[in-house]
Short mmCIF file of C-alpha atoms in Angstrom, two decimals:
data_model
loop_
_atom_site.label_atom_id
_atom_site.label_comp_id
_atom_site.label_asym_id
_atom_site.label_seq_id
_atom_site.Cartn_x
_atom_site.Cartn_y
_atom_site.Cartn_z
CA UNK A 1 172.89 115.98 65.80
CA UNK A 2 169.81 113.83 65.39
CA UNK A 3 168.24 112.20 68.42
CA UNK A 4 165.72 109.40 68.51
CA UNK A 5 163.42 108.79 71.45
CA UNK A 6 161.74 105.41 71.75
CA UNK A 7 158.70 104.68 73.93
CA UNK A 8 157.97 102.85 75.99
CA UNK A 9 161.41 101.80 77.28
CA UNK A 10 160.10 98.41 78.20
CA UNK A 11 156.84 96.51 77.60
CA UNK A 12 155.46 93.28 79.05
CA UNK A 13 152.40 91.77 77.35
CA UNK A 14 150.47 88.53 77.44
CA UNK A 15 150.76 86.32 74.38
CA UNK A 16 148.13 87.16 71.86
CA UNK A 17 147.95 90.86 72.70
CA UNK A 18 148.66 93.68 70.23
CA UNK A 19 151.32 96.29 71.02
CA UNK A 20 152.85 99.42 69.62
CA UNK A 21 156.39 100.84 69.96
CA UNK A 22 157.03 104.49 69.01
CA UNK A 23 160.09 106.26 67.71
CA UNK A 24 160.25 110.09 67.59
CA UNK A 25 162.90 112.07 65.92
CA UNK A 26 164.17 115.55 66.69
CA UNK A 27 164.70 116.14 62.94
CA UNK A 28 163.08 115.07 59.66
CA UNK A 29 163.71 111.42 58.93
CA UNK A 30 165.31 110.60 55.59
CA UNK A 31 165.32 106.96 56.31
CA UNK A 32 163.99 105.07 59.28
CA UNK A 33 165.08 101.54 60.06
CA UNK A 34 163.59 99.04 62.56
CA UNK A 35 165.77 96.28 63.96
CA UNK A 36 165.24 93.57 66.49
CA UNK A 37 167.98 92.33 68.85
CA UNK A 38 168.07 89.29 71.09
CA UNK A 39 169.99 90.16 74.27
CA UNK A 40 173.74 90.15 73.69
CA UNK A 41 173.39 89.38 70.00
CA UNK A 42 173.45 91.20 66.71
CA UNK A 43 170.63 93.21 65.19
CA UNK A 44 168.18 91.71 62.76
CA UNK A 45 166.88 94.07 60.09
CA UNK A 46 163.06 94.26 60.00
CA UNK A 47 162.01 97.15 57.79
CA UNK A 48 163.00 100.48 56.31
CA UNK A 49 160.70 103.40 55.72
CA UNK A 50 161.50 106.46 53.67
CA UNK A 51 158.40 108.24 52.44
CA UNK A 52 155.94 110.21 54.49
CA UNK A 53 152.87 108.14 55.20
CA UNK A 54 154.62 104.93 54.20
CA UNK A 55 153.49 101.61 55.76
CA UNK A 56 155.15 98.21 55.50
CA UNK A 57 154.22 94.86 56.92
CA UNK A 58 156.02 91.59 57.43
CA UNK A 59 154.14 88.74 58.95
CA UNK A 60 152.53 90.20 62.08
CA UNK A 61 154.72 93.31 62.29
CA UNK A 62 153.64 96.63 60.71
CA UNK A 63 155.73 99.78 60.62
CA UNK A 64 154.50 103.23 59.73
CA UNK A 65 156.20 106.61 59.09
CA UNK A 66 154.00 109.67 59.68
CA UNK A 67 153.44 112.27 57.00
CA UNK A 68 155.78 114.77 58.60
CA UNK A 69 158.47 112.14 58.68
CA UNK A 70 159.33 112.68 62.37
CA UNK A 71 157.65 109.78 63.95
CA UNK A 72 157.46 106.06 63.33
CA UNK A 73 155.56 103.31 64.98
CA UNK A 74 156.03 99.57 65.06
CA UNK A 75 152.88 97.53 65.68
CA UNK A 76 152.79 93.79 66.53
CA UNK A 77 149.52 91.91 66.12
CA UNK A 78 148.77 88.86 68.26
CA UNK A 79 152.15 88.84 69.92
CA UNK A 80 154.06 85.55 70.43
CA UNK A 81 156.99 84.69 72.68
CA UNK A 82 159.18 84.68 69.61
CA UNK A 83 158.56 88.41 69.30
CA UNK A 84 160.37 89.04 72.58
CA UNK A 85 163.60 90.97 72.34
CA UNK A 86 164.86 94.58 72.03
CA UNK A 87 163.44 96.69 69.24
CA UNK A 88 165.55 99.55 67.96
CA UNK A 89 164.80 102.28 65.53
CA UNK A 90 167.65 103.82 63.60
CA UNK A 91 167.69 106.98 61.49
CA UNK A 92 169.74 107.92 58.51
CA UNK A 93 171.99 110.76 59.78
CA UNK A 94 171.83 112.58 56.47
CA UNK A 95 171.12 116.27 56.62
CA UNK A 96 169.10 117.91 53.84
CA UNK A 97 171.06 117.80 50.65
CA UNK A 98 173.97 116.03 52.28
CA UNK A 99 175.23 112.51 52.68
CA UNK A 100 175.40 110.41 55.81
CA UNK A 101 178.09 107.96 54.69
CA UNK A 102 175.94 105.25 56.17
CA UNK A 103 175.77 106.80 59.59
CA UNK A 104 172.76 105.54 61.56
CA UNK A 105 171.66 107.08 64.85
CA UNK A 106 169.79 104.67 67.07
CA UNK A 107 167.15 105.04 69.77
CA UNK A 108 167.82 103.55 73.18
CA UNK A 109 165.65 100.47 72.41
CA UNK A 110 162.42 99.04 73.69
CA UNK A 111 162.61 95.79 75.64
CA UNK A 112 159.64 93.57 74.80
CA UNK A 113 158.71 90.58 77.01
CA UNK A 114 155.84 88.35 75.93
CA UNK A 115 154.43 85.96 78.55
CA UNK A 116 152.99 82.70 77.25
CA UNK B 1 179.49 80.98 56.18
CA UNK B 2 176.71 83.46 55.34
CA UNK B 3 175.96 87.00 56.42
CA UNK B 4 178.31 88.80 58.76
CA UNK B 5 180.53 86.86 61.12
CA UNK B 6 182.55 88.14 64.04
CA UNK B 7 185.37 86.54 66.10
CA UNK B 8 185.89 86.08 68.85
CA UNK B 9 182.36 86.06 70.38
CA UNK B 10 183.74 86.74 73.84
CA UNK B 11 186.97 88.38 74.93
CA UNK B 12 188.44 89.20 78.31
CA UNK B 13 191.56 91.35 78.39
CA UNK B 14 193.66 93.29 80.77
CA UNK B 15 194.29 97.05 80.35
CA UNK B 16 197.80 96.40 79.10
CA UNK B 17 196.91 93.75 76.55
CA UNK B 18 196.69 94.16 72.79
CA UNK B 19 193.93 92.23 71.02
CA UNK B 20 192.01 92.38 67.75
CA UNK B 21 188.42 91.87 66.77
CA UNK B 22 187.68 90.43 63.38
CA UNK B 23 184.63 90.85 61.19
CA UNK B 24 183.97 89.23 57.82
CA UNK B 25 181.01 89.82 55.55
CA UNK B 26 179.91 87.33 52.84
CA UNK B 27 177.27 89.60 51.25
CA UNK B 28 179.38 91.35 48.62
CA UNK B 29 178.88 94.69 50.30
CA UNK B 30 181.09 97.69 49.88
CA UNK B 31 180.64 99.34 53.29
CA UNK B 32 181.49 98.12 56.75
CA UNK B 33 180.94 99.54 60.19
CA UNK B 34 181.98 99.19 63.79
CA UNK B 35 179.46 99.97 66.53
CA UNK B 36 179.76 100.00 70.33
CA UNK B 37 176.81 98.95 72.52
CA UNK B 38 177.17 99.69 76.22
CA UNK B 39 174.62 99.00 78.92
CA UNK B 40 171.88 101.57 79.05
CA UNK B 41 173.27 103.64 76.18
CA UNK B 42 172.12 103.79 72.58
CA UNK B 43 174.10 101.93 69.93
CA UNK B 44 177.05 104.18 69.02
CA UNK B 45 178.69 104.30 65.58
CA UNK B 46 182.50 104.14 65.76
CA UNK B 47 183.87 103.87 62.24
CA UNK B 48 182.64 103.59 58.71
CA UNK B 49 184.62 102.12 55.80
CA UNK B 50 183.52 102.50 52.22
CA UNK B 51 185.50 100.57 49.57
CA UNK B 52 188.24 100.08 52.17
CA UNK B 53 188.55 103.76 52.85
CA UNK B 54 187.63 105.20 56.25
CA UNK B 55 184.85 107.81 55.72
CA UNK B 56 183.74 108.35 59.29
CA UNK B 57 185.54 108.35 62.55
CA UNK B 58 183.05 109.24 65.25
CA UNK B 59 185.45 110.84 67.80
CA UNK B 60 186.75 107.45 68.94
CA UNK B 61 189.81 107.32 71.23
CA UNK B 62 193.07 106.23 69.56
CA UNK B 63 193.25 103.11 71.65
CA UNK B 64 190.79 101.75 69.09
CA UNK B 65 192.39 101.34 65.71
CA UNK B 66 190.36 100.03 62.78
CA UNK B 67 191.76 98.32 59.68
CA UNK B 68 190.02 97.33 56.49
CA UNK B 69 192.32 95.36 54.22
CA UNK B 70 189.59 94.58 51.70
CA UNK B 71 185.85 95.04 51.31
CA UNK B 72 185.10 91.74 53.03
CA UNK B 73 187.24 92.09 56.15
CA UNK B 74 187.26 94.56 59.01
CA UNK B 75 189.37 94.58 62.13
CA UNK B 76 189.34 96.56 65.30
CA UNK B 77 192.72 96.60 67.04
CA UNK B 78 192.59 97.26 70.77
CA UNK B 79 195.40 98.42 73.02
CA UNK B 80 195.54 99.89 76.55
CA UNK B 81 191.84 99.78 76.98
CA UNK B 82 189.92 101.00 80.04
CA UNK B 83 187.31 99.11 82.04
CA UNK B 84 184.63 101.51 80.68
CA UNK B 85 185.40 100.13 77.22
CA UNK B 86 183.73 96.89 78.16
CA UNK B 87 180.76 96.52 75.84
CA UNK B 88 179.26 94.59 72.99
CA UNK B 89 181.13 95.50 69.75
CA UNK B 90 179.03 95.06 66.61
CA UNK B 91 180.16 94.92 63.07
CA UNK B 92 177.79 95.66 60.17
CA UNK B 93 177.92 95.90 56.42
CA UNK B 94 175.75 97.49 53.70
CA UNK B 95 175.75 97.64 49.99
CA UNK B 96 177.02 101.23 49.98
CA UNK B 97 177.84 103.77 52.65
CA UNK B 98 175.02 106.30 52.55
CA UNK B 99 172.22 106.83 50.08
CA UNK B 100 168.70 105.43 50.23
CA UNK B 101 167.93 101.88 51.24
CA UNK B 102 171.05 101.62 53.27
CA UNK B 103 170.07 98.48 55.18
CA UNK B 104 172.87 97.45 57.42
CA UNK B 105 173.34 93.78 58.26
CA UNK B 106 174.86 93.03 61.64
CA UNK B 107 177.15 90.40 62.94
CA UNK B 108 176.51 88.59 66.31
CA UNK B 109 178.93 90.89 68.10
CA UNK B 110 181.99 90.41 70.32
CA UNK B 111 181.35 90.77 74.09
CA UNK B 112 184.43 92.54 75.42
CA UNK B 113 185.33 92.70 79.14
CA UNK B 114 188.24 94.82 80.19
CA UNK B 115 189.67 93.99 83.61
#
């Protein structure tokens, strides 16, 4: 089965600083999803990456998928307290040539704290 | 109501109780999911329904019984649970189950405590 490793597990930054969260897969990624979660609440969809080398941005958050499609990074520029939360990466569980029936495997999450 | 809603938001039950969690999606999606989120463990997929048919059962104990009467509603029936079943239960929906661009939209979750 596919496993996702996120690093770091937690991150504390000062407001205005840039930061990066990494997500590494044990297998080729056929779809990589980034979500944000406030503690004890549901997940908010951020971005989805599919192609090797793909990069997407939304406001101050940029996500990238490497060419080999086994690692993704989430970069936040000029962090704000509103960016605080738990960031999770999720991978499409599809094997080559198969179907995943929507099964997403998630990393353990990265807890981000932003001090004003 | 918009998006994905879940009720109740909090539930405390004894091990001999029977209760149900409800999820409703207002997005016109065809697939719905139940996830379990325990402390210090990755989010775990429990069940997947596609067009009201269960297509994935991720080795979940029979004390959890899902029901999908139509594409907008999903239930999780609980009976004789154990304290280790205490967790945040999240419901999600997506346009289809599987395929590219399978963005899943999540509800706020039900915080379940089993005494």
